[in-house]
XYZ file of C-alpha atoms in Angstrom:
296
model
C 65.542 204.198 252.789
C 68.892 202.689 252.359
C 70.521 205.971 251.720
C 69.733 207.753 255.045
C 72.535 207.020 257.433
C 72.091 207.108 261.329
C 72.815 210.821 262.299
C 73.767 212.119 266.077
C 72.553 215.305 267.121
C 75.760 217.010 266.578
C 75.926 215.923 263.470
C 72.710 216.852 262.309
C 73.670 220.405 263.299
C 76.536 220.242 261.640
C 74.571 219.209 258.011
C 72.196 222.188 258.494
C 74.587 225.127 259.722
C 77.628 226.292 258.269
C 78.239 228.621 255.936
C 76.685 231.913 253.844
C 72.744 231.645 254.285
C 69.744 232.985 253.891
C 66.559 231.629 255.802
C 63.069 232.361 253.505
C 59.910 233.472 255.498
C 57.289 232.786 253.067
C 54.606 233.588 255.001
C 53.489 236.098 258.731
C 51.534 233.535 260.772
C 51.970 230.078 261.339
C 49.153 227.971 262.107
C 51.283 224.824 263.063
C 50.920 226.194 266.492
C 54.152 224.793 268.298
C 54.086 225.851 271.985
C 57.693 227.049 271.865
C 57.933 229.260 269.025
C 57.631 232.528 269.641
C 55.271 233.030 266.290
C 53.087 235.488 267.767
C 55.650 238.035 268.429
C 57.358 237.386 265.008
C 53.425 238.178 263.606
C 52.561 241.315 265.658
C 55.947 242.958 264.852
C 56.089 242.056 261.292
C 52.181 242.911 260.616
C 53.129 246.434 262.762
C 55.801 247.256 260.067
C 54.110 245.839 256.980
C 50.766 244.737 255.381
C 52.237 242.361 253.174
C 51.358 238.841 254.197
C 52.652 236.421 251.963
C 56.274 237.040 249.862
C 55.076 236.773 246.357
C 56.910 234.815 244.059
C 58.099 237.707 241.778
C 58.892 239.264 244.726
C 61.483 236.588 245.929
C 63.090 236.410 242.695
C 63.515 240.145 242.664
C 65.346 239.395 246.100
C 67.012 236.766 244.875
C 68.998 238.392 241.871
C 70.865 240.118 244.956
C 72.061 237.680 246.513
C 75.370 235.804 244.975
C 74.808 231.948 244.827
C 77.408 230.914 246.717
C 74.631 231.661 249.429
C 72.783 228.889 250.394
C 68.716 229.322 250.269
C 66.953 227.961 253.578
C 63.237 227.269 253.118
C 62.476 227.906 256.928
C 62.197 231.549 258.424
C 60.091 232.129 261.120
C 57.108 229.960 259.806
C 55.969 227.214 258.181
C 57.351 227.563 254.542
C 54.745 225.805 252.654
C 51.692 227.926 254.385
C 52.863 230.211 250.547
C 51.538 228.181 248.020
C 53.868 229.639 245.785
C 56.648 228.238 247.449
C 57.796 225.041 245.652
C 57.985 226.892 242.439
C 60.491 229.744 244.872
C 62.411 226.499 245.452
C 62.895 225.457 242.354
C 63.799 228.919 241.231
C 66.491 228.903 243.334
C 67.914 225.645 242.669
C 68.066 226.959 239.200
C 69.857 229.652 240.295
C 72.348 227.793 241.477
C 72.179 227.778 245.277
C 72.801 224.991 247.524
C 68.884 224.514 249.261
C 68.038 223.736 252.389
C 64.722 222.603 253.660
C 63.196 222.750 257.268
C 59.250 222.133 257.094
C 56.546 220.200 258.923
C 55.060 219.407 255.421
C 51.856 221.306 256.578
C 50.784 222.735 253.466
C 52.607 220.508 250.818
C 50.734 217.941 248.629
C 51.548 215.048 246.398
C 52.125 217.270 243.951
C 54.479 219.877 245.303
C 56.687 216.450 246.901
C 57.156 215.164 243.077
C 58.589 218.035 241.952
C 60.736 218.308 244.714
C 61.903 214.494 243.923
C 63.744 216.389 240.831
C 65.890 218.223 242.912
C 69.183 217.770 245.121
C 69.294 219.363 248.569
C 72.280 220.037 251.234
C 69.631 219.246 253.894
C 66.026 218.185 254.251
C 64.671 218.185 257.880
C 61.557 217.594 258.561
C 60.249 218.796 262.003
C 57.728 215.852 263.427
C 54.270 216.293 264.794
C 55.025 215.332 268.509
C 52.274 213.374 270.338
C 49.941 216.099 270.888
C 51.995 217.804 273.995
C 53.311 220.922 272.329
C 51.784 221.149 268.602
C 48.433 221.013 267.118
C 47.984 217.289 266.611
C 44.977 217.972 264.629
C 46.876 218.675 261.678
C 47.704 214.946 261.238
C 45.111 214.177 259.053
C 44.521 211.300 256.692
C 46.110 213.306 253.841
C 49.066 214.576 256.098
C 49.772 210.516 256.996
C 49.815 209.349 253.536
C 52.346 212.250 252.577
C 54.442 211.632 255.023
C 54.357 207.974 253.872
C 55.343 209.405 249.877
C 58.169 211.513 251.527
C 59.589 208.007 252.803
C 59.608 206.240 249.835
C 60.955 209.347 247.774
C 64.603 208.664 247.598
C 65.516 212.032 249.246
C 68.830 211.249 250.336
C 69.603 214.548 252.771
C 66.161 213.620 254.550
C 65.882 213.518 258.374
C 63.377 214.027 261.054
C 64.004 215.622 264.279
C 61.041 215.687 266.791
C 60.429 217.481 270.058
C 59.029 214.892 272.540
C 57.034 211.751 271.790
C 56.190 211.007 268.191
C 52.555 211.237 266.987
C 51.466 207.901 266.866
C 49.986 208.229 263.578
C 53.437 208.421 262.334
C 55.065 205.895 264.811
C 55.641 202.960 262.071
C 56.113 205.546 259.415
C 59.402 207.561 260.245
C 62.625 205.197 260.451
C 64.200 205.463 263.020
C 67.832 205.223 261.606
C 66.477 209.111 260.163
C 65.176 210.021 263.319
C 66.784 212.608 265.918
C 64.943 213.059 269.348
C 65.830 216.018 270.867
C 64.192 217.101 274.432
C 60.966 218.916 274.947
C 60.729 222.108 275.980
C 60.265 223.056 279.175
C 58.923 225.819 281.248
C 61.131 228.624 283.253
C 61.484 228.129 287.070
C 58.252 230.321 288.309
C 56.520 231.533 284.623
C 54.637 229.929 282.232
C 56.635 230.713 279.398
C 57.841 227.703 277.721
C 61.408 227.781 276.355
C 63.430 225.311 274.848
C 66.697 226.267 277.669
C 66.478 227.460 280.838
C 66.646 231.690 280.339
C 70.672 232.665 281.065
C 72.345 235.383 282.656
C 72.905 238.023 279.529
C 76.823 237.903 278.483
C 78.793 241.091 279.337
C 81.756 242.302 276.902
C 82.598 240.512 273.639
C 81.342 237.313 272.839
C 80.893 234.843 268.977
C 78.888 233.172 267.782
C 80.205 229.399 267.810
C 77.772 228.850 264.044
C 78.576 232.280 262.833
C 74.381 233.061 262.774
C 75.422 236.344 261.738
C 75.685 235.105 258.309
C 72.176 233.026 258.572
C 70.080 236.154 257.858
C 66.452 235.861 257.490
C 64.150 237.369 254.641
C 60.848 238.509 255.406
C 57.309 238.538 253.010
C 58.291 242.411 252.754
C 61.726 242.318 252.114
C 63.321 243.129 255.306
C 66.375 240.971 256.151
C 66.747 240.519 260.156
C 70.131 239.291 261.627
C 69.520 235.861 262.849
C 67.050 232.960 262.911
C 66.544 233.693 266.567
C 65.417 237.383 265.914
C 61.471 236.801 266.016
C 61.075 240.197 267.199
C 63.041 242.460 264.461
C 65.483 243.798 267.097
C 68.213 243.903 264.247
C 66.825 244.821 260.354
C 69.936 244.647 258.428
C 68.377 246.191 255.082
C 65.857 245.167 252.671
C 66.833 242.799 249.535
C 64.037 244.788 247.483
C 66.129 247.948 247.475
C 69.790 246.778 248.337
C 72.138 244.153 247.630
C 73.061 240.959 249.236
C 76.715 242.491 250.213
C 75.058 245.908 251.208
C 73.851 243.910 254.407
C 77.058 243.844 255.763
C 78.432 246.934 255.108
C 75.743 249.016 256.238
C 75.236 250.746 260.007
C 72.913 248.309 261.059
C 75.462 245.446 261.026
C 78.121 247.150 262.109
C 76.405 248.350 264.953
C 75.711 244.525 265.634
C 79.414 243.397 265.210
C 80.758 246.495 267.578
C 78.491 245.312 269.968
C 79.632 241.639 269.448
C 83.354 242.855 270.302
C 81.792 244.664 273.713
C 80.525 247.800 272.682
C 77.395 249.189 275.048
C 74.538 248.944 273.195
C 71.565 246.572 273.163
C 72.737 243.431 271.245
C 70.361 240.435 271.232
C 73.341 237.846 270.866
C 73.993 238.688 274.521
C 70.720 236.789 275.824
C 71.195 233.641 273.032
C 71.165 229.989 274.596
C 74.255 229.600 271.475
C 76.454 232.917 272.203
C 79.668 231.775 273.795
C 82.106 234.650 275.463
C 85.138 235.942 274.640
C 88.289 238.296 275.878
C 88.126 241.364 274.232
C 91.650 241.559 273.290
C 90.987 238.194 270.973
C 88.104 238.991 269.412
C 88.236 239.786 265.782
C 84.587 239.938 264.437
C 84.823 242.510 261.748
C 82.304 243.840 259.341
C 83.221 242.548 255.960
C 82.299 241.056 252.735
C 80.891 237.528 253.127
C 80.934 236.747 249.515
């Protein structure tokens, strides 16, 4: 473990954002089960629009012949990436490609066998989310197998790896994760008078223009089907930019959908979901110069 370096949480954020991305949703459903994620609105939209369950590996690499390779592939989405079984063979398909990768998994899913191959391969970042202590995900998951993965993933040389968990650490992982690799962020915590568990407090929507401070409007997410939504924060499908089975990468952001979205971002009227995000930041009007353009 001599290669991971102690990381604060700022700059963990800044090794996994940045740049031209786009965020792979292998899979609708997630049966990690973390309190906070809003999985079961991501499922019931996406299963309203589309039967397709799992994003088939000849189906990714039809997407991916879109998409130019200065954009970075994110193994994340909107559920846990290796619930495909077909998805360390996507990865290395797109390392091969030539795209930077980026990993964001629980390791539910993955076995011995998946992690060697991975070994082979060089990554921007590897973040692995931690089973907390029970409080917020399903702790059952941390089986025997799960333990002595986790244990492989250690020892593998990976030199992007880190660990970010939400709470307390399971303790059948306690002695296992360094803690030189490890970022604690805060749990999440309920809304003043609901149930709902959120990982802010909810905040007043943002009138008139307003950015993005990590320019999410360049993460993009792909879905099993082939949709592409605007942001990792858009579990619902509010904003569908176009569909990487039938148009290409740069047809995202030139169509009516996006530039709908970036109107809206300069203060437009229009629903816009940027203007209830915990990250949206405003601005005047009269400086704001979000455009729709080429991002490759």
């Amino acid at each position: 473990m001599d290669n991971i370096q102690s990381m604060t949480a700022q700059e963990l954020r800044s090794a996994i954002t940045g740049g031209r991305v786009l965020e792979v949703t292998t899979t609708t459903g997630c049966v990690v089960g973390c309190s906070y994620c809003p999985q079961d609105k991501f499922a019931e939209r996406q299963r309203a629009i589309s039967d397709v369950k799992h994003l088939s590996l000849q189906d990714f690499k039809r997407c991916l012949a879109r998409v130019p390779a200065t954009v970075d592939i994110s193994f994340s989405g909107y559920s846990e990436p290796w619930l495909n079984p077909a998805c360390t063979e996507m990865v290395e398909h797109a390392y091969a490609c030539g795209h930077g990768i980026r990993i964001f998994t629980t390791l539910v899913g993955m076995n011995g066998r998946d992690l060697r191959r991975l070994r082979a391969l060089q990554f921007r970042g590897f973040l692995v989310h931690v089973f907390d202590d029970g409080t917020h995900m399903d702790s059952g998951l941390v089986r025997r197998n799960y333990v002595d993965l986790m244990r492989q993933l250690v020892d593998a040389g990976i030199s992007s790896l880190l660990f970010i968990v939400m709470g307390e650490v399971h303790p059948e992982l306690l002695d296992i994760i360094p803690d030189e690799a490890l970022v604690r962020s805060r749990p999440p915590r309920s809304r003043p008078g609901s149930g709902e568990l959120r990982m802010v407090e909810a905040r007043q929507p943002i009138l008139g223009a307003l950015r993005c401070p990590d320019e999410r409007q360049y993460r993009n997410v792909l879905l099993p089907n082939g949709d592409v939504t605007f942001c990792c924060m858009d579990f619902e499908r509010r904003h569908v930019l176009g569909n990487l089975l039938r148009d290409r990468h740069k047809d995202l952001f030139e169509g009516a959908a996006f530039c709908k979205i970036t109107s809206r971002m300069n203060g437009a009227d229009g629903f816009l979901l940027c203007r209830s995000c915990e990250f949206a930041e405003p601005t005047r009007s009269e400086c704001s110069s979000l455009r729709a353009v080429d991002p490759n």
